[in-house]
Coordinates of C-alpha atoms in Angstrom, one line a residue:
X18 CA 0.0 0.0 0.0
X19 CA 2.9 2.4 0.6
X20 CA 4.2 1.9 -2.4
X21 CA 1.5 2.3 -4.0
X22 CA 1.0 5.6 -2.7
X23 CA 4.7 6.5 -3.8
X24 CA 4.3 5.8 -7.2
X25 CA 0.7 7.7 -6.8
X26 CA 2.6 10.8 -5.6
X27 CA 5.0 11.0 -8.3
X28 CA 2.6 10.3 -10.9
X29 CA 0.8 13.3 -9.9
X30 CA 4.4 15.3 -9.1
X31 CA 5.3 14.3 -13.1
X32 CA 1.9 15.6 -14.5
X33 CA 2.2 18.4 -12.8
X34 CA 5.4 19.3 -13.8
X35 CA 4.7 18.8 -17.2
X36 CA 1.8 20.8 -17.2
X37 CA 3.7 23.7 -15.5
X38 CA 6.2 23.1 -18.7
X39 CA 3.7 23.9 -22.0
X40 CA 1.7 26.6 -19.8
X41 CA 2.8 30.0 -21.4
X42 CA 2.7 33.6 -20.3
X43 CA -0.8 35.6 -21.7
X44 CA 1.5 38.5 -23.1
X45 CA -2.1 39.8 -25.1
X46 CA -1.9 43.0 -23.1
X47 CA 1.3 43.4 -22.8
X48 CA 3.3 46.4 -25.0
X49 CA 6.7 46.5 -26.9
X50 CA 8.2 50.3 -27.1
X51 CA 10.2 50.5 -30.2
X52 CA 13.8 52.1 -29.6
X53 CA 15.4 52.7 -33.1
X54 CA 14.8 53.9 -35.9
X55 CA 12.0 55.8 -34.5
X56 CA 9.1 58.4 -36.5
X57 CA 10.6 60.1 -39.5
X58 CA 14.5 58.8 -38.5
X59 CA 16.9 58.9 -41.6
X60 CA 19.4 56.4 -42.0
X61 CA 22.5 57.2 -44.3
X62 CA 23.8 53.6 -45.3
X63 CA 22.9 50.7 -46.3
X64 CA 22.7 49.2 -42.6
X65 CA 19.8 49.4 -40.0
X66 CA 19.6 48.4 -36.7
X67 CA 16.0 47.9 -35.5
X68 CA 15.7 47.7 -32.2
X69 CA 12.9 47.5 -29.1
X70 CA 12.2 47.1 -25.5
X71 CA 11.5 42.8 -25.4
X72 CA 8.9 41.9 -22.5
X73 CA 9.0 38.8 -20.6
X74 CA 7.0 36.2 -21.7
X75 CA 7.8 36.4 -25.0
X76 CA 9.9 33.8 -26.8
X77 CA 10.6 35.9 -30.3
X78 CA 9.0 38.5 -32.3
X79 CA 7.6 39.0 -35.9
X80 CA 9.3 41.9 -37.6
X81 CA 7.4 43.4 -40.5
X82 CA 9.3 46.0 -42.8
X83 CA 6.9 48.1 -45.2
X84 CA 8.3 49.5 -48.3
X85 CA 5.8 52.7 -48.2
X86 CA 6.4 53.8 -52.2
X87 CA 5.3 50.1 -53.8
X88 CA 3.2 49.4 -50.1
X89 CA 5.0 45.7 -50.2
X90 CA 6.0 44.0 -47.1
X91 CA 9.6 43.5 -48.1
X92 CA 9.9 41.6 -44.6
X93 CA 8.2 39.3 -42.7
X94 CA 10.3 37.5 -40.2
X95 CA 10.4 36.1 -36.7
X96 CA 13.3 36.7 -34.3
X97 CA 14.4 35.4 -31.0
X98 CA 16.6 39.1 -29.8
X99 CA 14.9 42.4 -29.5
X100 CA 17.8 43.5 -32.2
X101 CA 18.1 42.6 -35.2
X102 CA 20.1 44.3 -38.2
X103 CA 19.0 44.5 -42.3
X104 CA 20.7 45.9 -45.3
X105 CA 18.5 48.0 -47.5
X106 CA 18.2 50.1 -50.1
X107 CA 17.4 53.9 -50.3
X108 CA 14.2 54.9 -49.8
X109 CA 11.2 55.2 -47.6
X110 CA 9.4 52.4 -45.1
X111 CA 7.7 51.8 -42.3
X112 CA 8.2 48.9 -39.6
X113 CA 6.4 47.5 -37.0
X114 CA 7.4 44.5 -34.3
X115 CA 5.2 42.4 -31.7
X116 CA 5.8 39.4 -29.3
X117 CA 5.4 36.1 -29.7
X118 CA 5.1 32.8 -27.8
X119 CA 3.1 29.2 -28.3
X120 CA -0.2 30.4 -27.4
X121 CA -0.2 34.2 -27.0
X122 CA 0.6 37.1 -29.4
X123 CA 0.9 41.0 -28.1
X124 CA -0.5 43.8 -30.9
X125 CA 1.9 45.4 -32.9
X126 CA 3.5 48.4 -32.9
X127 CA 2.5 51.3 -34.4
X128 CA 3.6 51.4 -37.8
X129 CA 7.1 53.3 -37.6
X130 CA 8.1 55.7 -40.6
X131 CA 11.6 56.1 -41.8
X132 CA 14.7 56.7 -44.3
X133 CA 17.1 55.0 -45.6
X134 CA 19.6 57.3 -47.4
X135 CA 22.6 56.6 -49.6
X136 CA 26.2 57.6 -48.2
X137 CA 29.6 58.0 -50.0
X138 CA 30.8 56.8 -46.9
X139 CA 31.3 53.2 -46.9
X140 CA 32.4 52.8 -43.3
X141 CA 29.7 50.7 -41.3
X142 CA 28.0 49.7 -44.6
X143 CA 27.4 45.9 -45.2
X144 CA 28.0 43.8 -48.0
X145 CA 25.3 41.8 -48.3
X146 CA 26.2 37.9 -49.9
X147 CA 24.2 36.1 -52.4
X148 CA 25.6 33.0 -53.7
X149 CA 27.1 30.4 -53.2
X150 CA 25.0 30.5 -49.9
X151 CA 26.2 29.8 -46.4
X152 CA 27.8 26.6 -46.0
X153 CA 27.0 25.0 -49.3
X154 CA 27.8 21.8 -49.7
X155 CA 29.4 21.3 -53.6
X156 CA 31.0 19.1 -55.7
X157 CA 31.6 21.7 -58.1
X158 CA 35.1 23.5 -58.0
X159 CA 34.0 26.4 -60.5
X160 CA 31.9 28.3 -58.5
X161 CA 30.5 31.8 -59.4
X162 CA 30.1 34.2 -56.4
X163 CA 27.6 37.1 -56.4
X164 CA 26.6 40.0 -53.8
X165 CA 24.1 43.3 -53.8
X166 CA 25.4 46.4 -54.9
X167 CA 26.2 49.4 -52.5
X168 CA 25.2 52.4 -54.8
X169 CA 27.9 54.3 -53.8
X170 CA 30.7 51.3 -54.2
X171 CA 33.0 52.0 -57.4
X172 CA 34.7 48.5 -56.6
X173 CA 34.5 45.3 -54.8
X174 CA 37.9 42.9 -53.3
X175 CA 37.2 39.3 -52.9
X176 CA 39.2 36.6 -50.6
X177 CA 39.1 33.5 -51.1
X178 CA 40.9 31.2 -47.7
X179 CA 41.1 27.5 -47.1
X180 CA 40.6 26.5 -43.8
X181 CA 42.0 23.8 -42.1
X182 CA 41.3 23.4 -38.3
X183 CA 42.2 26.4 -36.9
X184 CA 44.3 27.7 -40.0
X185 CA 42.7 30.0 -43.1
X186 CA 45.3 30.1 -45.7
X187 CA 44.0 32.7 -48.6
X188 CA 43.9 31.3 -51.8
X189 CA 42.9 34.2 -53.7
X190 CA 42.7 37.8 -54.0
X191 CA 42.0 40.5 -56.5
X192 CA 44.2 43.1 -54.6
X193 CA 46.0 43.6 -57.8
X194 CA 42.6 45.0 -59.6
X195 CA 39.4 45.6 -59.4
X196 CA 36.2 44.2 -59.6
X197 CA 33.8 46.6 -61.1
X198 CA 30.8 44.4 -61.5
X199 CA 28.9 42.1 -58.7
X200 CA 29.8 38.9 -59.1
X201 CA 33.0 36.8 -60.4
X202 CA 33.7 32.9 -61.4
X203 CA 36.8 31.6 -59.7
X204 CA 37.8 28.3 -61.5
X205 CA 39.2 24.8 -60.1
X206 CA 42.7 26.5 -60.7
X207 CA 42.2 28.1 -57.4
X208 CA 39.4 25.9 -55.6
X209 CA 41.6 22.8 -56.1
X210 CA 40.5 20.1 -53.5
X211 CA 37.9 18.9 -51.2
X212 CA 38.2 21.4 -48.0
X213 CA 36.3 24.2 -46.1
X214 CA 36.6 27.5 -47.8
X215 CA 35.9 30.7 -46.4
X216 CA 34.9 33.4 -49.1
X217 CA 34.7 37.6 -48.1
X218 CA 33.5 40.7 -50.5
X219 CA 34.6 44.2 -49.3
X220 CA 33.2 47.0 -51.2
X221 CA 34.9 50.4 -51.6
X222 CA 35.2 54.0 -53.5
X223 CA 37.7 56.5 -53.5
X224 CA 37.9 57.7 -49.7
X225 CA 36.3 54.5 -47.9
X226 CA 35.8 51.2 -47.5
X227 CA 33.4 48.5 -45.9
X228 CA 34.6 45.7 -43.5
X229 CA 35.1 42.2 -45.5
X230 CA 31.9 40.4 -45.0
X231 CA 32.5 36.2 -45.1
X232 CA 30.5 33.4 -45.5
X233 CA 31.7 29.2 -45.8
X234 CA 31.2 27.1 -48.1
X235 CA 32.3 22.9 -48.4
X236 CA 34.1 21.3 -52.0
X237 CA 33.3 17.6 -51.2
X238 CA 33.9 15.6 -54.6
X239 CA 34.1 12.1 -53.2
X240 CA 30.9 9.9 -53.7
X241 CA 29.6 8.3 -50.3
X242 CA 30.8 5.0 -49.6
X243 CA 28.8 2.0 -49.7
X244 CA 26.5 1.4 -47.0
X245 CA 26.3 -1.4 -44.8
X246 CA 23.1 -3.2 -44.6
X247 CA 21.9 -4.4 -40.9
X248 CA 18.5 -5.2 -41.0
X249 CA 16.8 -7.5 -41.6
X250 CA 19.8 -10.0 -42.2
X251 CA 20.0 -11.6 -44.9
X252 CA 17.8 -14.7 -45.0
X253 CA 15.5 -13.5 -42.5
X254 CA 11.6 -14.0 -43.3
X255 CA 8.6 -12.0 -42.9
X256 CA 4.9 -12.5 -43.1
X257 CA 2.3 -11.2 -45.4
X258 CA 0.7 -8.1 -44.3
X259 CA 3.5 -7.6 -41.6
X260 CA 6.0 -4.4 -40.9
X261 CA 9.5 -4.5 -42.3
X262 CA 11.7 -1.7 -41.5
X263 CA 14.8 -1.8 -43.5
X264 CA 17.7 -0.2 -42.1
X265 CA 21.5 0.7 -43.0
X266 CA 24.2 2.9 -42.0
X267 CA 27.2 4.5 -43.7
X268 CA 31.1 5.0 -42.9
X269 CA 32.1 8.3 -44.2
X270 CA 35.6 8.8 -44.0
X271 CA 35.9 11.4 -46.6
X272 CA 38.0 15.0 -45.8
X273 CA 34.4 16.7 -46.3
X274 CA 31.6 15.0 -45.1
X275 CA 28.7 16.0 -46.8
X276 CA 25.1 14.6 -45.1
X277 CA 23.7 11.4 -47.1
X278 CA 20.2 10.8 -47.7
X279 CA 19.5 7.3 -49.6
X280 CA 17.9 5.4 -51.7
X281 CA 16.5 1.8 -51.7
X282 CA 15.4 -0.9 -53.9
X283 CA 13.5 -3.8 -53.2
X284 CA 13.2 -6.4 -56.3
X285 CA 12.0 -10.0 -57.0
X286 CA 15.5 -10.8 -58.7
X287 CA 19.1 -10.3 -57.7
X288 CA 19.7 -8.6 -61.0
X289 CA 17.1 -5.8 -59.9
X290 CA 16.0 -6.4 -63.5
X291 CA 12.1 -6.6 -61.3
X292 CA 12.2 -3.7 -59.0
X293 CA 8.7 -4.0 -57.3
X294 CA 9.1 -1.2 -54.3
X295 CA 12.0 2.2 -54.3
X296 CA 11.9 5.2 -52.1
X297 CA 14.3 8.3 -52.6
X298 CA 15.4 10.6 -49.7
X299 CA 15.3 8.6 -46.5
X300 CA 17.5 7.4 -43.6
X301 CA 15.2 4.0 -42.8
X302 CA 12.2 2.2 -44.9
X303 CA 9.4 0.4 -44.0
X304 CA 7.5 -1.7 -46.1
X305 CA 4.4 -4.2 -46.1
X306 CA 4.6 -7.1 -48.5
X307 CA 1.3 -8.0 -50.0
X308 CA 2.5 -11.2 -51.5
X309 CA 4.7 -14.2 -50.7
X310 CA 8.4 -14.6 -51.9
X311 CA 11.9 -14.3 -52.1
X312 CA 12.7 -10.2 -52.2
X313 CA 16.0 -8.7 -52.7
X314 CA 17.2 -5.3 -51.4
X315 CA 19.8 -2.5 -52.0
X316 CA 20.6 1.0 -50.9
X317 CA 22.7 3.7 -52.2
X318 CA 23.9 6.9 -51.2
X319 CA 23.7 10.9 -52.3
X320 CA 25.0 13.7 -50.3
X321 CA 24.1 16.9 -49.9
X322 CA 27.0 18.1 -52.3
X323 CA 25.6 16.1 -54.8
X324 CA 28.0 13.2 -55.4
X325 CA 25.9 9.8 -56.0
X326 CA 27.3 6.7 -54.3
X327 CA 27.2 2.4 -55.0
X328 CA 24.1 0.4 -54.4
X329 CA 25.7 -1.7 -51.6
X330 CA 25.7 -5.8 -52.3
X331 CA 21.9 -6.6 -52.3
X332 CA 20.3 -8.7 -48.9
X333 CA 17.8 -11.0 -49.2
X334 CA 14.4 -11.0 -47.8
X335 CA 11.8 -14.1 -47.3
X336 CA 8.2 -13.4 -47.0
X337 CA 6.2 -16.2 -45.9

């Protein structure tokens, strides 16, 4: 009976607890005061920092930035800091921000007016990167890299570094000349083997520049390995109208290592000549066999940098 009791106690003490844990703060009244860029605020740059008073309660907050000449929303996004920076382009908007959590939602803002205007002065200005984007995976080594243009930028410097461990080596760099346009092709002369690389775009005029801005990206030109089957085992039987799951793993031991999604056959042959069941894109398989027989089965794998890998020697499946 005592133990009973016990185990009656902390029953209750468990669902308590996890009641406690999805129960969220009614922020519906609650108000956010916005700090920057307040009413009629000009901006020169490209850069702005919006910024506002965050309330407890709320676990992140839906930014919306109006463009007020076209009337677009030109943002809609959802942020977990009460600060959060944007490169734009001159001309006039309006912005709003409100709270956020699982169940609750505060009212917005009033809508905000404000400027952004261009400067010939570069300092504090961001480069903002377009492709390749942030930690691509790739198997390609000629790779074409492209930013936004600062309207008051007469020329651009890229950098190119490998990075291995705790060492960036650079590559490339256009210090000799300069790039007048927004984007340039670097070719496998330079990008010359599978490693992390590091690329950075500074922008500049006559009088100033902007910071290098980086982002990474991954060469990875080595197709995954074979996987290794583990269930079933070979041999193993199954009824009709009962649950397989088929499942495998893989041993990448390349220098870059890419995620791998597979792909699986199941055929009446060894040959695969009869494929009766596939499935693209998946980490595990389950299938229900409708009719009796001997099955084979096969994966392969792709990674995310696009290399295709082996079907892996086929298992055999009995379904009874």
């Amino acid at each position: 009976m005592r133990r009973y009791v016990s185990c009656l106690i902390m029953g209750c003490l468990v669902a308590f607890i996890s009641c406690d844990d999805v129960i969220e703060d009614d922020i519906t009244d609650d108000t956010i005061t916005i700090v920057a860029p307040l009413d009629e605020a000009e901006i020169k740059g490209n850069t702005v920092q919006f910024r506002w008073n965050g309330i407890e309660g709320a676990d992140e907050y839906r930014l919306q930035i109006n463009n007020q000449e076209t009337n677009a929303i030109i943002l809609d996004s959802v942020v977990n800091t009460s600060i959060f920076d944007y490169t734009m382009d001159p001309g006039s908007y309006q912005w709003r921000v409100r709270g956020e959590n699982f169940a609750y939602t505060t009212a917005y803002t009033f809508d905000t007016r404000f400027s952004v205007i261009e400067s010939s002065n570069l300092e504090g200005q961001t480069v903002k990167l377009n492709e390749p984007s942030n930690n691509l995976y790739t198997n390609k080594t000629d790779i074409t890299f492209t930013w936004d243009a600062i309207s008051t930028a007469t020329f651009y410097k890229i950098r190119i570094s490998k990075i291995e461990g705790s060492t960036e080596t650079i590559i490339y760099t256009n210090n000799d000349t300069e790039i007048n346009d927004t984007s340039i092709t670097i070719g496998s002369s330079v990008i010359t083997e599978d490693a992390e690389y590091k690329w950075e775009i500074q922008a500049g005029n006559e009088t100033t520049t902007t910071g290098y801005f980086p982002r990474t990206f991954f060469i990875d030109t080595q197709k995954p390995p074979q996987p290794t089957l583990t269930e079933p085992a070979t041999g193993d039987t199954a009824a009709v109208d009962e649950e397989v799951t088929f499942k495998w793993s893989f041993t990448d031991t390349g220098i870059i290592q890419s995620g791998i999604t597979s792909s699986i056959q199941i055929a009446t042959d060894q040959e695969f000549n009869d494929v009766v069941n596939s499935k693209e894109g998946v980490s595990e398989y389950t299938v229900t066999f409708a009719d009796a027989g001997t099955y084979f089965w096969r994966v392969k794998g792709q990674d995310d940098a696009g290399n295709n890998g082996d079907y892996s020697d086929p298992f055999q499946i009995v379904i009874q």
